[in-house]
């Protein structure tokens, strides 16, 4: 086995881009390819995301053949637990990578458009050729339900909002549970967020108008409670998958938060809000750019901006008798 990768990060959140080593992935749609990889090639995810090559919070992107002609590249996202449907920090890094690797159909100045086929749909990215800064417009984002009362073991009744930004998130101001996203310890925040995620999964049935494969709760976002447009950053921590902590402000999470803020009237079309990672301090921009609909839901298209950085490249191998090399987590 030999797997070739390019290593990047966005806002401190790692991205391991898998360039070669996987077999061809069958499937007419990217969701079908994602399903095939999950059922048949999950051992490769464990080798690349888990120790000793990765770690508990590693994140990856598998490049596959596009199934939609308008796309420049197609990607299957992966993490410590499995496979997500959207990843904003990855799209930000992948767009810069695609321009640098000559994967786009045409290069224009000052920005080059990169269309990425994600499991949730097409994501349009625009990368500045000089700075490398990227902004992306994801699939329509919408609010599923607000002020949902759930019982959370150890915390009692909490009320959360559920919003979709390419993936579903439960969103809650941390102070309502007695915590502070900047001052509280990361383990306290993870325990709260993970408990909320599990409670919502048990108590709320999600629905997506395009595919049942998209109808699952990806994680919980704990915020500082600053939702109104003020010109100052609002901080959050996103905990997703199996208690995995996003080091960045979380691109799909920012998308979901903007949709929620727009829905509640805190943010208007064209207004930019800054989103800060409560633990690394990195900043993404987010703004609602266009009202739309998806099924029965009022929705909005959201633009998110940030920058991905290169950290290296790697060739990974597995020796036949290396049992630990197949992947493990502590």
PDB file of C-alpha atoms in Angstrom:
ATOM      1  CA  UNK A   1       0.000   0.000   0.000  1.00  0.00           C
ATOM      2  CA  UNK A   2       1.226   3.473  -0.866  1.00  0.00           C
ATOM      3  CA  UNK A   3      -0.912   6.563  -0.299  1.00  0.00           C
ATOM      4  CA  UNK A   4       0.209   9.998  -1.470  1.00  0.00           C
ATOM      5  CA  UNK A   5      -1.063  13.118   0.276  1.00  0.00           C
ATOM      6  CA  UNK A   6      -0.733  16.889   0.315  1.00  0.00           C
ATOM      7  CA  UNK A   7      -0.954  18.399   3.801  1.00  0.00           C
ATOM      8  CA  UNK A   8      -2.707  21.718   4.510  1.00  0.00           C
ATOM      9  CA  UNK A   9      -4.541  23.535   7.273  1.00  0.00           C
ATOM     10  CA  UNK A  10      -7.159  26.260   7.475  1.00  0.00           C
ATOM     11  CA  UNK A  11      -7.374  28.170  10.714  1.00  0.00           C
ATOM     12  CA  UNK A  12      -5.340  25.437  12.388  1.00  0.00           C
ATOM     13  CA  UNK A  13      -7.749  22.696  11.304  1.00  0.00           C
ATOM     14  CA  UNK A  14      -5.763  20.041   9.392  1.00  0.00           C
ATOM     15  CA  UNK A  15      -6.581  18.843   5.906  1.00  0.00           C
ATOM     16  CA  UNK A  16      -4.944  15.711   4.523  1.00  0.00           C
ATOM     17  CA  UNK A  17      -5.666  15.731   0.775  1.00  0.00           C
ATOM     18  CA  UNK A  18      -5.440  12.161  -0.549  1.00  0.00           C
ATOM     19  CA  UNK A  19      -4.087  12.405  -4.063  1.00  0.00           C
ATOM     20  CA  UNK A  20      -3.456   8.751  -4.933  1.00  0.00           C
ATOM     21  CA  UNK A  21      -3.505   5.210  -3.554  1.00  0.00           C
ATOM     22  CA  UNK A  22      -7.244   4.541  -3.485  1.00  0.00           C
ATOM     23  CA  UNK A  23      -8.826   2.323  -6.157  1.00  0.00           C
ATOM     24  CA  UNK A  24     -11.408   3.799  -8.539  1.00  0.00           C
ATOM     25  CA  UNK A  25     -14.630   4.557  -6.669  1.00  0.00           C
ATOM     26  CA  UNK A  26     -17.856   3.427  -8.426  1.00  0.00           C
ATOM     27  CA  UNK A  27     -21.099   5.391  -8.230  1.00  0.00           C
ATOM     28  CA  UNK A  28     -23.126   7.730 -10.412  1.00  0.00           C
ATOM     29  CA  UNK A  29     -23.351  10.414  -7.732  1.00  0.00           C
ATOM     30  CA  UNK A  30     -20.941  11.559  -5.074  1.00  0.00           C
ATOM     31  CA  UNK A  31     -23.315  10.368  -2.354  1.00  0.00           C
ATOM     32  CA  UNK A  32     -23.190   6.898  -3.928  1.00  0.00           C
ATOM     33  CA  UNK A  33     -19.387   7.047  -4.022  1.00  0.00           C
ATOM     34  CA  UNK A  34     -19.364   8.163  -0.390  1.00  0.00           C
ATOM     35  CA  UNK A  35     -21.538   5.179   0.501  1.00  0.00           C
ATOM     36  CA  UNK A  36     -19.222   2.785  -1.365  1.00  0.00           C
ATOM     37  CA  UNK A  37     -16.135   4.141   0.379  1.00  0.00           C
ATOM     38  CA  UNK A  38     -17.821   3.863   3.775  1.00  0.00           C
ATOM     39  CA  UNK A  39     -18.875   0.244   3.192  1.00  0.00           C
ATOM     40  CA  UNK A  40     -15.799  -1.069   1.354  1.00  0.00           C
ATOM     41  CA  UNK A  41     -12.732   1.108   1.959  1.00  0.00           C
ATOM     42  CA  UNK A  42     -13.077   2.321   5.522  1.00  0.00           C
ATOM     43  CA  UNK A  43      -9.833   0.592   6.482  1.00  0.00           C
ATOM     44  CA  UNK A  44      -7.986   3.227   4.417  1.00  0.00           C
ATOM     45  CA  UNK A  45      -9.689   6.055   6.310  1.00  0.00           C
ATOM     46  CA  UNK A  46      -8.542   4.506   9.586  1.00  0.00           C
ATOM     47  CA  UNK A  47      -4.985   4.202   8.309  1.00  0.00           C
ATOM     48  CA  UNK A  48      -4.848   7.873   7.314  1.00  0.00           C
ATOM     49  CA  UNK A  49      -6.987   9.582   9.958  1.00  0.00           C
ATOM     50  CA  UNK A  50      -6.109   7.514  13.033  1.00  0.00           C
ATOM     51  CA  UNK A  51      -2.783   6.980  14.750  1.00  0.00           C
ATOM     52  CA  UNK A  52       0.078   6.415  14.062  1.00  0.00           C
ATOM     53  CA  UNK A  53      -0.224   8.514  10.849  1.00  0.00           C
ATOM     54  CA  UNK A  54      -2.954  10.821  12.080  1.00  0.00           C
ATOM     55  CA  UNK A  55      -4.608  11.641  15.395  1.00  0.00           C
ATOM     56  CA  UNK A  56      -8.021  11.899  17.057  1.00  0.00           C
ATOM     57  CA  UNK A  57      -8.797  15.248  15.396  1.00  0.00           C
ATOM     58  CA  UNK A  58      -7.352  14.615  11.913  1.00  0.00           C
ATOM     59  CA  UNK A  59      -9.425  15.566   8.881  1.00  0.00           C
ATOM     60  CA  UNK A  60      -9.117  14.310   5.308  1.00  0.00           C
ATOM     61  CA  UNK A  61     -10.319  14.876   1.763  1.00  0.00           C
ATOM     62  CA  UNK A  62     -10.284  12.117  -0.843  1.00  0.00           C
ATOM     63  CA  UNK A  63     -10.127  13.357  -4.430  1.00  0.00           C
ATOM     64  CA  UNK A  64     -12.342  11.303  -6.776  1.00  0.00           C
ATOM     65  CA  UNK A  65     -13.591  11.578 -10.342  1.00  0.00           C
ATOM     66  CA  UNK A  66     -16.255  14.232 -10.820  1.00  0.00           C
ATOM     67  CA  UNK A  67     -19.794  13.078 -11.585  1.00  0.00           C
ATOM     68  CA  UNK A  68     -21.054  16.535 -12.553  1.00  0.00           C
ATOM     69  CA  UNK A  69     -19.443  18.157 -15.631  1.00  0.00           C
ATOM     70  CA  UNK A  70     -19.450  21.677 -14.197  1.00  0.00           C
ATOM     71  CA  UNK A  71     -17.171  20.625 -11.314  1.00  0.00           C
ATOM     72  CA  UNK A  72     -13.404  21.124 -11.349  1.00  0.00           C
ATOM     73  CA  UNK A  73     -12.870  18.472  -8.705  1.00  0.00           C
ATOM     74  CA  UNK A  74     -14.894  16.160  -6.482  1.00  0.00           C
ATOM     75  CA  UNK A  75     -14.126  15.256  -2.909  1.00  0.00           C
ATOM     76  CA  UNK A  76     -15.223  12.877  -0.169  1.00  0.00           C
ATOM     77  CA  UNK A  77     -14.603  14.255   3.330  1.00  0.00           C
ATOM     78  CA  UNK A  78     -13.488  12.038   6.217  1.00  0.00           C
ATOM     79  CA  UNK A  79     -12.718  12.331   9.923  1.00  0.00           C
ATOM     80  CA  UNK A  80     -12.287  10.246  13.065  1.00  0.00           C
ATOM     81  CA  UNK A  81     -15.785   8.734  12.906  1.00  0.00           C
ATOM     82  CA  UNK A  82     -16.621   8.472   9.214  1.00  0.00           C
ATOM     83  CA  UNK A  83     -17.599  10.731   6.329  1.00  0.00           C
ATOM     84  CA  UNK A  84     -19.214  14.172   6.309  1.00  0.00           C
ATOM     85  CA  UNK A  85     -21.325  15.819   3.608  1.00  0.00           C
ATOM     86  CA  UNK A  86     -19.707  19.261   3.634  1.00  0.00           C
ATOM     87  CA  UNK A  87     -16.580  20.885   4.994  1.00  0.00           C
ATOM     88  CA  UNK A  88     -15.919  24.604   4.620  1.00  0.00           C
ATOM     89  CA  UNK A  89     -12.361  24.702   5.922  1.00  0.00           C
ATOM     90  CA  UNK A  90     -11.531  21.941   3.439  1.00  0.00           C
ATOM     91  CA  UNK A  91     -13.134  23.809   0.514  1.00  0.00           C
ATOM     92  CA  UNK A  92     -11.110  26.920   1.374  1.00  0.00           C
ATOM     93  CA  UNK A  93      -7.860  24.927   1.258  1.00  0.00           C
ATOM     94  CA  UNK A  94      -8.897  22.766  -1.706  1.00  0.00           C
ATOM     95  CA  UNK A  95      -9.691  25.789  -3.883  1.00  0.00           C
ATOM     96  CA  UNK A  96      -6.186  27.175  -3.431  1.00  0.00           C
ATOM     97  CA  UNK A  97      -4.772  23.693  -4.005  1.00  0.00           C
ATOM     98  CA  UNK A  98      -6.814  23.260  -7.213  1.00  0.00           C
ATOM     99  CA  UNK A  99      -5.528  26.536  -8.664  1.00  0.00           C
ATOM    100  CA  UNK A 100      -1.921  25.711  -7.783  1.00  0.00           C
ATOM    101  CA  UNK A 101      -2.203  22.183  -9.208  1.00  0.00           C
ATOM    102  CA  UNK A 102      -3.821  23.323 -12.470  1.00  0.00           C
ATOM    103  CA  UNK A 103      -7.090  21.482 -11.813  1.00  0.00           C
ATOM    104  CA  UNK A 104      -9.359  24.355 -12.857  1.00  0.00           C
ATOM    105  CA  UNK A 105     -10.799  24.804 -16.338  1.00  0.00           C
ATOM    106  CA  UNK A 106      -9.592  28.409 -16.633  1.00  0.00           C
ATOM    107  CA  UNK A 107      -7.523  30.806 -14.543  1.00  0.00           C
ATOM    108  CA  UNK A 108      -8.715  34.397 -14.260  1.00  0.00           C
ATOM    109  CA  UNK A 109      -7.351  37.409 -12.377  1.00  0.00           C
ATOM    110  CA  UNK A 110      -7.664  38.618  -9.694  1.00  0.00           C
ATOM    111  CA  UNK A 111      -9.836  35.671  -8.620  1.00  0.00           C
ATOM    112  CA  UNK A 112     -10.195  32.234 -10.129  1.00  0.00           C
ATOM    113  CA  UNK A 113     -13.445  30.329  -9.751  1.00  0.00           C
ATOM    114  CA  UNK A 114     -13.147  26.742  -8.520  1.00  0.00           C
ATOM    115  CA  UNK A 115     -16.246  24.555  -8.478  1.00  0.00           C
ATOM    116  CA  UNK A 116     -16.025  21.712  -5.973  1.00  0.00           C
ATOM    117  CA  UNK A 117     -18.439  18.797  -6.057  1.00  0.00           C
ATOM    118  CA  UNK A 118     -19.207  17.893  -2.442  1.00  0.00           C
ATOM    119  CA  UNK A 119     -21.606  15.205  -1.187  1.00  0.00           C
ATOM    120  CA  UNK A 120     -24.088  17.961  -0.274  1.00  0.00           C
ATOM    121  CA  UNK A 121     -23.875  19.543  -3.756  1.00  0.00           C
ATOM    122  CA  UNK A 122     -21.801  22.023  -5.752  1.00  0.00           C
ATOM    123  CA  UNK A 123     -19.759  24.613  -3.866  1.00  0.00           C
ATOM    124  CA  UNK A 124     -18.448  27.635  -5.775  1.00  0.00           C
ATOM    125  CA  UNK A 125     -15.106  28.972  -4.563  1.00  0.00           C
ATOM    126  CA  UNK A 126     -13.198  32.092  -5.584  1.00  0.00           C
ATOM    127  CA  UNK A 127      -9.466  32.167  -4.893  1.00  0.00           C
ATOM    128  CA  UNK A 128      -7.310  35.294  -5.013  1.00  0.00           C
ATOM    129  CA  UNK A 129      -4.267  34.457  -7.116  1.00  0.00           C
ATOM    130  CA  UNK A 130      -1.929  36.693  -5.121  1.00  0.00           C
ATOM    131  CA  UNK A 131      -2.987  36.270  -1.491  1.00  0.00           C
ATOM    132  CA  UNK A 132      -4.455  32.766  -1.710  1.00  0.00           C
ATOM    133  CA  UNK A 133      -7.491  33.953   0.233  1.00  0.00           C
ATOM    134  CA  UNK A 134     -10.635  32.028  -0.739  1.00  0.00           C
ATOM    135  CA  UNK A 135     -14.323  32.705  -0.384  1.00  0.00           C
ATOM    136  CA  UNK A 136     -16.943  30.073  -1.105  1.00  0.00           C
ATOM    137  CA  UNK A 137     -20.697  29.980  -1.612  1.00  0.00           C
ATOM    138  CA  UNK A 138     -22.132  26.679  -0.441  1.00  0.00           C
ATOM    139  CA  UNK A 139     -25.438  24.945  -1.071  1.00  0.00           C
ATOM    140  CA  UNK A 140     -28.566  26.729   0.227  1.00  0.00           C
ATOM    141  CA  UNK A 141     -28.532  26.948   4.010  1.00  0.00           C
ATOM    142  CA  UNK A 142     -31.680  26.859   6.108  1.00  0.00           C
ATOM    143  CA  UNK A 143     -33.021  26.721   9.629  1.00  0.00           C
ATOM    144  CA  UNK A 144     -34.644  23.412  10.465  1.00  0.00           C
ATOM    145  CA  UNK A 145     -36.120  24.392  13.827  1.00  0.00           C
ATOM    146  CA  UNK A 146     -35.499  26.967  16.562  1.00  0.00           C
ATOM    147  CA  UNK A 147     -35.828  26.879  20.334  1.00  0.00           C
ATOM    148  CA  UNK A 148     -36.006  23.088  20.479  1.00  0.00           C
ATOM    149  CA  UNK A 149     -36.319  21.824  24.061  1.00  0.00           C
ATOM    150  CA  UNK A 150     -34.172  18.764  24.710  1.00  0.00           C
ATOM    151  CA  UNK A 151     -33.221  16.919  27.866  1.00  0.00           C
ATOM    152  CA  UNK A 152     -29.456  16.562  28.257  1.00  0.00           C
ATOM    153  CA  UNK A 153     -28.134  14.242  30.949  1.00  0.00           C
ATOM    154  CA  UNK A 154     -26.182  16.224  33.508  1.00  0.00           C
ATOM    155  CA  UNK A 155     -27.493  19.577  32.238  1.00  0.00           C
ATOM    156  CA  UNK A 156     -31.284  19.242  32.368  1.00  0.00           C
ATOM    157  CA  UNK A 157     -33.457  20.936  29.766  1.00  0.00           C
ATOM    158  CA  UNK A 158     -31.642  23.039  27.174  1.00  0.00           C
ATOM    159  CA  UNK A 159     -33.058  24.856  24.166  1.00  0.00           C
ATOM    160  CA  UNK A 160     -31.137  24.643  20.900  1.00  0.00           C
ATOM    161  CA  UNK A 161     -31.513  25.861  17.348  1.00  0.00           C
ATOM    162  CA  UNK A 162     -30.924  23.412  14.495  1.00  0.00           C
ATOM    163  CA  UNK A 163     -29.540  24.828  11.265  1.00  0.00           C
ATOM    164  CA  UNK A 164     -28.156  23.375   8.030  1.00  0.00           C
ATOM    165  CA  UNK A 165     -25.022  24.654   6.277  1.00  0.00           C
ATOM    166  CA  UNK A 166     -24.226  21.622   4.139  1.00  0.00           C
ATOM    167  CA  UNK A 167     -24.543  19.601   7.337  1.00  0.00           C
ATOM    168  CA  UNK A 168     -26.911  19.891  10.288  1.00  0.00           C
ATOM    169  CA  UNK A 169     -25.758  21.485  13.551  1.00  0.00           C
ATOM    170  CA  UNK A 170     -27.328  22.104  16.929  1.00  0.00           C
ATOM    171  CA  UNK A 171     -26.430  25.645  17.999  1.00  0.00           C
ATOM    172  CA  UNK A 172     -26.426  26.928  21.553  1.00  0.00           C
ATOM    173  CA  UNK A 173     -24.924  29.844  23.474  1.00  0.00           C
ATOM    174  CA  UNK A 174     -22.525  28.174  25.937  1.00  0.00           C
ATOM    175  CA  UNK A 175     -23.502  30.558  28.739  1.00  0.00           C
ATOM    176  CA  UNK A 176     -26.994  29.008  28.879  1.00  0.00           C
ATOM    177  CA  UNK A 177     -25.262  25.892  30.250  1.00  0.00           C
ATOM    178  CA  UNK A 178     -22.938  27.868  32.502  1.00  0.00           C
ATOM    179  CA  UNK A 179     -19.858  27.796  30.262  1.00  0.00           C
ATOM    180  CA  UNK A 180     -17.790  30.338  28.330  1.00  0.00           C
ATOM    181  CA  UNK A 181     -16.407  29.381  24.909  1.00  0.00           C
ATOM    182  CA  UNK A 182     -13.166  31.290  25.484  1.00  0.00           C
ATOM    183  CA  UNK A 183     -12.555  30.762  29.180  1.00  0.00           C
ATOM    184  CA  UNK A 184     -13.941  27.298  29.856  1.00  0.00           C
ATOM    185  CA  UNK A 185     -11.668  24.303  29.408  1.00  0.00           C
ATOM    186  CA  UNK A 186     -11.892  22.424  26.131  1.00  0.00           C
ATOM    187  CA  UNK A 187     -12.914  19.180  27.872  1.00  0.00           C
ATOM    188  CA  UNK A 188     -15.865  20.928  29.543  1.00  0.00           C
ATOM    189  CA  UNK A 189     -16.979  22.315  26.178  1.00  0.00           C
ATOM    190  CA  UNK A 190     -16.549  18.974  24.418  1.00  0.00           C
ATOM    191  CA  UNK A 191     -18.540  17.153  27.094  1.00  0.00           C
ATOM    192  CA  UNK A 192     -21.395  19.642  26.786  1.00  0.00           C
ATOM    193  CA  UNK A 193     -21.416  19.687  22.980  1.00  0.00           C
ATOM    194  CA  UNK A 194     -21.182  15.901  22.657  1.00  0.00           C
ATOM    195  CA  UNK A 195     -24.015  15.452  25.167  1.00  0.00           C
ATOM    196  CA  UNK A 196     -26.193  17.876  23.198  1.00  0.00           C
ATOM    197  CA  UNK A 197     -25.435  16.079  19.942  1.00  0.00           C
ATOM    198  CA  UNK A 198     -26.401  12.699  21.365  1.00  0.00           C
ATOM    199  CA  UNK A 199     -29.571  14.096  22.920  1.00  0.00           C
ATOM    200  CA  UNK A 200     -30.697  15.777  19.711  1.00  0.00           C
ATOM    201  CA  UNK A 201     -30.052  12.592  17.744  1.00  0.00           C
ATOM    202  CA  UNK A 202     -32.313  10.676  20.121  1.00  0.00           C
ATOM    203  CA  UNK A 203     -35.043  13.271  20.491  1.00  0.00           C
ATOM    204  CA  UNK A 204     -35.302  15.083  17.131  1.00  0.00           C
ATOM    205  CA  UNK A 205     -35.958  13.523  13.721  1.00  0.00           C
ATOM    206  CA  UNK A 206     -34.209  15.518  11.016  1.00  0.00           C
ATOM    207  CA  UNK A 207     -35.343  15.870   7.431  1.00  0.00           C
ATOM    208  CA  UNK A 208     -33.605  17.135   4.301  1.00  0.00           C
ATOM    209  CA  UNK A 209     -35.729  17.798   1.194  1.00  0.00           C
ATOM    210  CA  UNK A 210     -33.131  16.480  -1.266  1.00  0.00           C
ATOM    211  CA  UNK A 211     -31.789  13.282   0.273  1.00  0.00           C
ATOM    212  CA  UNK A 212     -32.153  11.189   3.409  1.00  0.00           C
ATOM    213  CA  UNK A 213     -28.358  10.741   3.304  1.00  0.00           C
ATOM    214  CA  UNK A 214     -28.080  14.400   4.340  1.00  0.00           C
ATOM    215  CA  UNK A 215     -30.544  14.132   7.239  1.00  0.00           C
ATOM    216  CA  UNK A 216     -28.243  13.554  10.202  1.00  0.00           C
ATOM    217  CA  UNK A 217     -26.851  15.779  12.932  1.00  0.00           C
ATOM    218  CA  UNK A 218     -23.146  16.335  12.327  1.00  0.00           C
ATOM    219  CA  UNK A 219     -22.331  18.148  15.558  1.00  0.00           C
ATOM    220  CA  UNK A 220     -22.964  20.984  17.993  1.00  0.00           C
ATOM    221  CA  UNK A 221     -21.713  24.560  17.860  1.00  0.00           C
ATOM    222  CA  UNK A 222     -21.287  26.407  21.149  1.00  0.00           C
ATOM    223  CA  UNK A 223     -21.274  30.191  20.717  1.00  0.00           C
ATOM    224  CA  UNK A 224     -20.551  33.284  22.774  1.00  0.00           C
ATOM    225  CA  UNK A 225     -24.143  34.383  22.236  1.00  0.00           C
ATOM    226  CA  UNK A 226     -23.215  37.401  20.091  1.00  0.00           C
ATOM    227  CA  UNK A 227     -25.549  37.002  17.136  1.00  0.00           C
ATOM    228  CA  UNK A 228     -26.318  40.562  16.067  1.00  0.00           C
ATOM    229  CA  UNK A 229     -24.297  42.443  13.450  1.00  0.00           C
ATOM    230  CA  UNK A 230     -21.855  44.519  15.533  1.00  0.00           C
ATOM    231  CA  UNK A 231     -18.638  44.691  13.523  1.00  0.00           C
ATOM    232  CA  UNK A 232     -16.856  42.627  16.167  1.00  0.00           C
ATOM    233  CA  UNK A 233     -16.114  38.895  15.842  1.00  0.00           C
ATOM    234  CA  UNK A 234     -18.402  36.324  17.429  1.00  0.00           C
ATOM    235  CA  UNK A 235     -16.585  33.299  18.826  1.00  0.00           C
ATOM    236  CA  UNK A 236     -17.602  29.657  18.707  1.00  0.00           C
ATOM    237  CA  UNK A 237     -16.391  26.106  19.180  1.00  0.00           C
ATOM    238  CA  UNK A 238     -17.629  23.336  16.894  1.00  0.00           C
ATOM    239  CA  UNK A 239     -17.577  19.741  18.139  1.00  0.00           C
ATOM    240  CA  UNK A 240     -18.476  17.188  15.469  1.00  0.00           C
ATOM    241  CA  UNK A 241     -18.276  13.495  14.598  1.00  0.00           C
ATOM    242  CA  UNK A 242     -16.852  11.535  17.560  1.00  0.00           C
ATOM    243  CA  UNK A 243     -16.088  14.451  19.908  1.00  0.00           C
ATOM    244  CA  UNK A 244     -13.777  15.958  17.292  1.00  0.00           C
ATOM    245  CA  UNK A 245     -12.922  19.637  17.841  1.00  0.00           C
ATOM    246  CA  UNK A 246     -12.659  21.985  14.868  1.00  0.00           C
ATOM    247  CA  UNK A 247      -9.639  24.238  15.336  1.00  0.00           C
ATOM    248  CA  UNK A 248     -11.005  26.721  12.781  1.00  0.00           C
ATOM    249  CA  UNK A 249     -14.257  28.711  13.108  1.00  0.00           C
ATOM    250  CA  UNK A 250     -15.791  25.869  10.995  1.00  0.00           C
ATOM    251  CA  UNK A 251     -16.872  26.794   7.464  1.00  0.00           C
ATOM    252  CA  UNK A 252     -20.077  24.770   7.265  1.00  0.00           C
ATOM    253  CA  UNK A 253     -20.809  25.822  10.842  1.00  0.00           C
ATOM    254  CA  UNK A 254     -20.395  29.492   9.919  1.00  0.00           C
ATOM    255  CA  UNK A 255     -22.772  28.860   7.017  1.00  0.00           C
ATOM    256  CA  UNK A 256     -25.328  27.373   9.409  1.00  0.00           C
ATOM    257  CA  UNK A 257     -24.890  30.235  11.876  1.00  0.00           C
ATOM    258  CA  UNK A 258     -25.348  32.892   9.191  1.00  0.00           C
ATOM    259  CA  UNK A 259     -28.541  31.155   8.034  1.00  0.00           C
ATOM    260  CA  UNK A 260     -29.783  31.196  11.626  1.00  0.00           C
ATOM    261  CA  UNK A 261     -28.860  34.845  12.184  1.00  0.00           C
ATOM    262  CA  UNK A 262     -30.547  35.825   8.920  1.00  0.00           C
ATOM    263  CA  UNK A 263     -33.653  33.826   9.853  1.00  0.00           C
ATOM    264  CA  UNK A 264     -33.883  35.598  13.216  1.00  0.00           C
ATOM    265  CA  UNK A 265     -33.393  39.035  11.657  1.00  0.00           C
ATOM    266  CA  UNK A 266     -29.994  39.707  13.209  1.00  0.00           C
ATOM    267  CA  UNK A 267     -28.205  39.841   9.848  1.00  0.00           C
ATOM    268  CA  UNK A 268     -29.318  41.253   6.502  1.00  0.00           C
ATOM    269  CA  UNK A 269     -28.345  40.426   2.933  1.00  0.00           C
ATOM    270  CA  UNK A 270     -24.828  41.680   2.200  1.00  0.00           C
ATOM    271  CA  UNK A 271     -23.851  42.264   5.838  1.00  0.00           C
ATOM    272  CA  UNK A 272     -20.535  40.665   6.768  1.00  0.00           C
ATOM    273  CA  UNK A 273     -19.955  39.176  10.201  1.00  0.00           C
ATOM    274  CA  UNK A 274     -16.646  37.868  11.498  1.00  0.00           C
ATOM    275  CA  UNK A 275     -16.505  34.444  13.155  1.00  0.00           C
ATOM    276  CA  UNK A 276     -13.646  33.587  15.489  1.00  0.00           C
ATOM    277  CA  UNK A 277     -12.376  30.226  16.607  1.00  0.00           C
ATOM    278  CA  UNK A 278     -12.614  30.497  20.383  1.00  0.00           C
ATOM    279  CA  UNK A 279      -9.443  28.426  20.840  1.00  0.00           C
ATOM    280  CA  UNK A 280      -7.085  29.379  17.974  1.00  0.00           C
ATOM    281  CA  UNK A 281      -8.311  32.922  17.312  1.00  0.00           C
ATOM    282  CA  UNK A 282      -8.501  32.428  13.547  1.00  0.00           C
ATOM    283  CA  UNK A 283     -11.175  34.408  11.712  1.00  0.00           C
ATOM    284  CA  UNK A 284     -13.619  33.479   8.940  1.00  0.00           C
ATOM    285  CA  UNK A 285     -15.946  36.003   7.350  1.00  0.00           C
ATOM    286  CA  UNK A 286     -19.575  35.132   6.681  1.00  0.00           C
ATOM    287  CA  UNK A 287     -22.459  36.877   4.976  1.00  0.00           C
ATOM    288  CA  UNK A 288     -25.844  36.086   3.482  1.00  0.00           C
ATOM    289  CA  UNK A 289     -25.773  36.884  -0.230  1.00  0.00           C
ATOM    290  CA  UNK A 290     -29.093  35.699  -1.666  1.00  0.00           C
ATOM    291  CA  UNK A 291     -32.479  34.463  -0.474  1.00  0.00           C
ATOM    292  CA  UNK A 292     -33.727  31.212  -1.979  1.00  0.00           C
ATOM    293  CA  UNK A 293     -35.730  28.086  -1.152  1.00  0.00           C
ATOM    294  CA  UNK A 294     -34.984  24.416  -0.784  1.00  0.00           C
ATOM    295  CA  UNK A 295     -38.046  22.212  -0.630  1.00  0.00           C
ATOM    296  CA  UNK A 296     -40.416  23.685   1.970  1.00  0.00           C
ATOM    297  CA  UNK A 297     -37.679  25.654   3.696  1.00  0.00           C
ATOM    298  CA  UNK A 298     -36.871  29.326   3.258  1.00  0.00           C
ATOM    299  CA  UNK A 299     -33.152  29.338   2.650  1.00  0.00           C
ATOM    300  CA  UNK A 300     -30.216  31.619   2.004  1.00  0.00           C
ATOM    301  CA  UNK A 301     -26.952  31.349   0.124  1.00  0.00           C
ATOM    302  CA  UNK A 302     -24.005  32.142   2.349  1.00  0.00           C
ATOM    303  CA  UNK A 303     -20.485  33.292   1.459  1.00  0.00           C
ATOM    304  CA  UNK A 304     -17.649  32.289   3.804  1.00  0.00           C
ATOM    305  CA  UNK A 305     -14.044  33.491   3.527  1.00  0.00           C
ATOM    306  CA  UNK A 306     -10.678  32.327   4.873  1.00  0.00           C
ATOM    307  CA  UNK A 307      -7.275  31.007   3.793  1.00  0.00           C
ATOM    308  CA  UNK A 308      -5.717  27.560   3.595  1.00  0.00           C
ATOM    309  CA  UNK A 309      -1.992  26.998   4.135  1.00  0.00           C
ATOM    310  CA  UNK A 310       0.406  24.300   2.956  1.00  0.00           C
ATOM    311  CA  UNK A 311       2.252  22.289   5.587  1.00  0.00           C
ATOM    312  CA  UNK A 312       3.904  19.551   3.533  1.00  0.00           C
ATOM    313  CA  UNK A 313       3.376  16.313   1.641  1.00  0.00           C
ATOM    314  CA  UNK A 314       3.677  12.659   2.531  1.00  0.00           C
ATOM    315  CA  UNK A 315       3.851   9.107   1.214  1.00  0.00           C
ATOM    316  CA  UNK A 316       2.309   6.605   3.619  1.00  0.00           C
ATOM    317  CA  UNK A 317       2.914   2.852   3.544  1.00  0.00           C
ATOM    318  CA  UNK A 318       1.773  -0.202   5.511  1.00  0.00           C
ATOM    319  CA  UNK A 319       3.951  -3.227   6.128  1.00  0.00           C
ATOM    320  CA  UNK A 320       2.205  -6.609   6.073  1.00  0.00           C
ATOM    321  CA  UNK A 321       2.776  -7.543   9.722  1.00  0.00           C
ATOM    322  CA  UNK A 322       2.127  -4.076  11.172  1.00  0.00           C
ATOM    323  CA  UNK A 323      -1.129  -4.479  13.101  1.00  0.00           C
ATOM    324  CA  UNK A 324      -0.960  -1.084  14.800  1.00  0.00           C
ATOM    325  CA  UNK A 325      -0.252   0.515  11.437  1.00  0.00           C
ATOM    326  CA  UNK A 326      -3.822  -0.274  10.403  1.00  0.00           C
ATOM    327  CA  UNK A 327      -4.946   2.514  12.703  1.00  0.00           C
ATOM    328  CA  UNK A 328      -5.965   3.032  16.309  1.00  0.00           C
ATOM    329  CA  UNK A 329      -7.230   5.810  18.577  1.00  0.00           C
ATOM    330  CA  UNK A 330      -6.417   6.610  22.201  1.00  0.00           C
TER     331      UNK A 330
END
